[in-house]
Coordinates of C-alpha atoms and ligand atoms in Angstrom, one line a residue:
X158 CA -82.0 85.8 -17.0
X159 CA -78.8 86.2 -19.0
X160 CA -75.4 87.4 -17.9
X161 CA -72.5 88.3 -20.0
X162 CA -69.1 88.0 -18.3
X163 CA -66.8 91.0 -18.8
X164 CA -63.7 88.8 -18.8
X165 CA -62.8 87.9 -22.5
X166 CA -62.3 84.2 -23.2
X167 CA -58.8 83.0 -23.8
X168 CA -58.6 79.3 -24.9
X169 CA -54.9 78.9 -24.3
X170 CA -54.0 76.5 -21.5
X171 CA -51.2 77.3 -19.1
X172 CA -50.7 73.7 -17.9
X173 CA -50.9 74.5 -14.2
X174 CA -53.4 73.5 -11.6
X175 CA -54.0 74.5 -8.0
X176 CA -55.4 72.3 -5.3
X177 CA -56.9 74.3 -2.4
X178 CA -59.7 74.5 0.1
X179 CA -63.1 75.5 -1.3
X180 CA -63.7 77.9 1.6
X181 CA -65.4 80.9 -0.1
X182 CA -63.9 83.4 2.3
X183 CA -60.5 82.9 0.7
X184 CA -61.4 82.1 -2.9
X185 CA -60.7 85.7 -4.2
X186 CA -57.4 85.7 -2.3
X187 CA -56.3 82.4 -3.8
X188 CA -57.1 83.8 -7.3
X189 CA -55.2 87.0 -6.5
X190 CA -52.1 85.0 -5.4
X191 CA -52.1 82.6 -8.3
X192 CA -52.9 85.3 -10.9
X193 CA -50.6 88.0 -9.6
X194 CA -48.3 86.4 -7.1
X195 CA -47.3 83.4 -9.2
X196 CA -48.4 84.8 -12.6
X197 CA -50.7 81.9 -13.4
X198 CA -53.7 83.1 -15.2
X199 CA -56.4 80.6 -16.1
X200 CA -55.0 77.8 -13.9
X201 CA -57.1 74.7 -13.4
X202 CA -58.9 74.6 -10.1
X203 CA -59.2 71.6 -7.9
X204 CA -61.2 72.9 -4.9
X205 CA -62.6 70.9 -2.0
X206 CA -62.8 71.2 1.8
X207 CA -59.3 71.0 3.2
X208 CA -57.7 71.1 -0.2
X209 CA -54.6 68.9 -0.4
X210 CA -55.4 67.5 3.1
X211 CA -57.0 64.5 1.3
X212 CA -53.7 63.7 -0.3
X213 CA -51.8 63.4 3.0
X214 CA -53.0 60.0 4.0
X215 CA -55.8 60.8 6.6
X216 CA -58.3 58.0 6.9
X217 CA -61.1 60.6 7.3
X218 CA -60.4 61.8 3.7
X219 CA -60.0 58.4 2.0
X220 CA -62.9 58.9 -0.4
X221 CA -61.8 62.3 -1.5
X222 CA -58.2 61.1 -2.0
X223 CA -59.3 58.8 -4.9
X224 CA -61.5 61.4 -6.4
X225 CA -58.7 64.1 -6.5
X226 CA -56.1 61.7 -7.8
X227 CA -58.5 60.7 -10.6
X228 CA -59.0 64.4 -11.4
X229 CA -55.3 65.1 -11.4
X230 CA -54.5 62.2 -13.7
X231 CA -57.3 63.5 -16.0
X232 CA -55.8 67.0 -16.1
X233 CA -52.3 65.6 -16.6
X234 CA -53.5 63.7 -19.6
X235 CA -56.1 66.0 -21.2
X236 CA -54.6 69.5 -20.2
X237 CA -50.9 68.4 -20.3
X238 CA -50.5 69.5 -16.7
X239 CA -46.9 70.2 -15.7
X240 CA -47.1 72.3 -12.6
X241 CA -49.2 72.0 -9.4
X242 CA -49.7 74.5 -6.6
X243 CA -51.0 73.4 -3.2
X244 CA -52.4 75.9 -0.8
X245 CA -53.5 75.4 2.8
X246 CA -55.1 78.2 4.9
X247 CA -55.0 79.3 8.5
X248 CA -57.9 78.0 10.6
X249 CA -59.2 75.6 8.0
X250 CA -62.5 74.0 9.2
X251 CA -61.6 70.7 7.6
X252 CA -58.7 70.4 10.1
X253 CA -60.5 71.9 13.1
X254 CA -63.7 69.9 12.6
X255 CA -63.0 66.8 10.5
X256 CA -59.6 66.1 12.1
X257 CA -60.3 67.8 15.4
X258 CA -57.1 69.8 15.5
X259 CA -56.4 73.0 17.4
X260 CA -53.5 75.4 17.4
X261 CA -50.5 75.1 17.5
X262 CA -50.7 71.5 16.3
X263 CA -53.2 72.6 13.6
X264 CA -50.7 74.6 11.5
X265 CA -47.9 72.0 12.1
X266 CA -50.2 69.3 10.7
X267 CA -51.2 71.5 7.7
X268 CA -47.6 72.2 6.8
X269 CA -46.6 68.5 7.2
X270 CA -49.6 67.6 5.0
X271 CA -48.5 70.0 2.3
X272 CA -45.2 68.2 2.1
X273 CA -46.8 64.8 2.2
X274 CA -49.3 65.8 -0.4
X275 CA -46.6 67.2 -2.7
X276 CA -44.7 63.9 -2.6
X277 CA -47.9 62.0 -3.2
X278 CA -48.9 64.1 -6.2
X279 CA -45.4 63.7 -7.6
X280 CA -45.5 59.9 -7.1
X281 CA -48.9 59.4 -8.8
X282 CA -48.6 61.9 -11.7
X283 CA -44.9 62.2 -12.3
X284 CA -45.0 66.0 -12.2
X285 CA -41.8 67.5 -10.9
X286 CA -42.9 71.1 -10.5
X287 CA -45.0 71.1 -7.3
X288 CA -45.1 74.1 -4.9
X289 CA -46.8 74.5 -1.5
X290 CA -48.0 77.6 0.3
X291 CA -49.6 78.5 3.6
X292 CA -52.2 81.3 3.6
X293 CA -52.2 83.3 6.8
X294 CA -54.6 85.9 8.1
X295 CA -52.7 89.1 9.1
X296 CA -54.2 92.5 9.7
X297 CA -57.4 91.6 7.9
X298 CA -55.4 90.5 4.8
X299 CA -54.3 87.1 3.6
X300 CA -50.6 86.5 3.2
X301 CA -49.0 83.6 1.4
X302 CA -45.8 81.9 2.6
X303 CA -43.9 79.2 0.7
X304 CA -43.7 75.8 2.5
X305 CA -40.5 74.0 1.6
X306 CA -40.9 70.3 0.8
Ligands
ZN59 ZN1 -60.5 75.3 4.6

């Protein structure tokens, strides 16, 4: 089997990465937001269950924390990363299952985690340009709202 992608290859890097949940139900929406909402084509992806939750100091995500920090440092060095976008999403199973949270505490924790994770990423990478967003399900669509640090 052979498949030829329709998308032409562009080797230019844009020096931006996004850290978000790997939940496949919102993957296309995250791409849409980053490509068209933030105008970040070809951004580097760091996707794992819960996204930046692992950078917020939860003991349950200690192993992931080290892995993601290593990846970020690699991207800063090799891809000259200068901008990082963090996205959390409504009803994330990492929070409901691994951390056992339920609404309304669930979203409050996710928002607080985005702020904590942004500070942590800044501390370990030195990157100043870090943004955070919360993805909400509304009328069968996904809407993105900025979360202020
Ligand atoms: Zn999730």
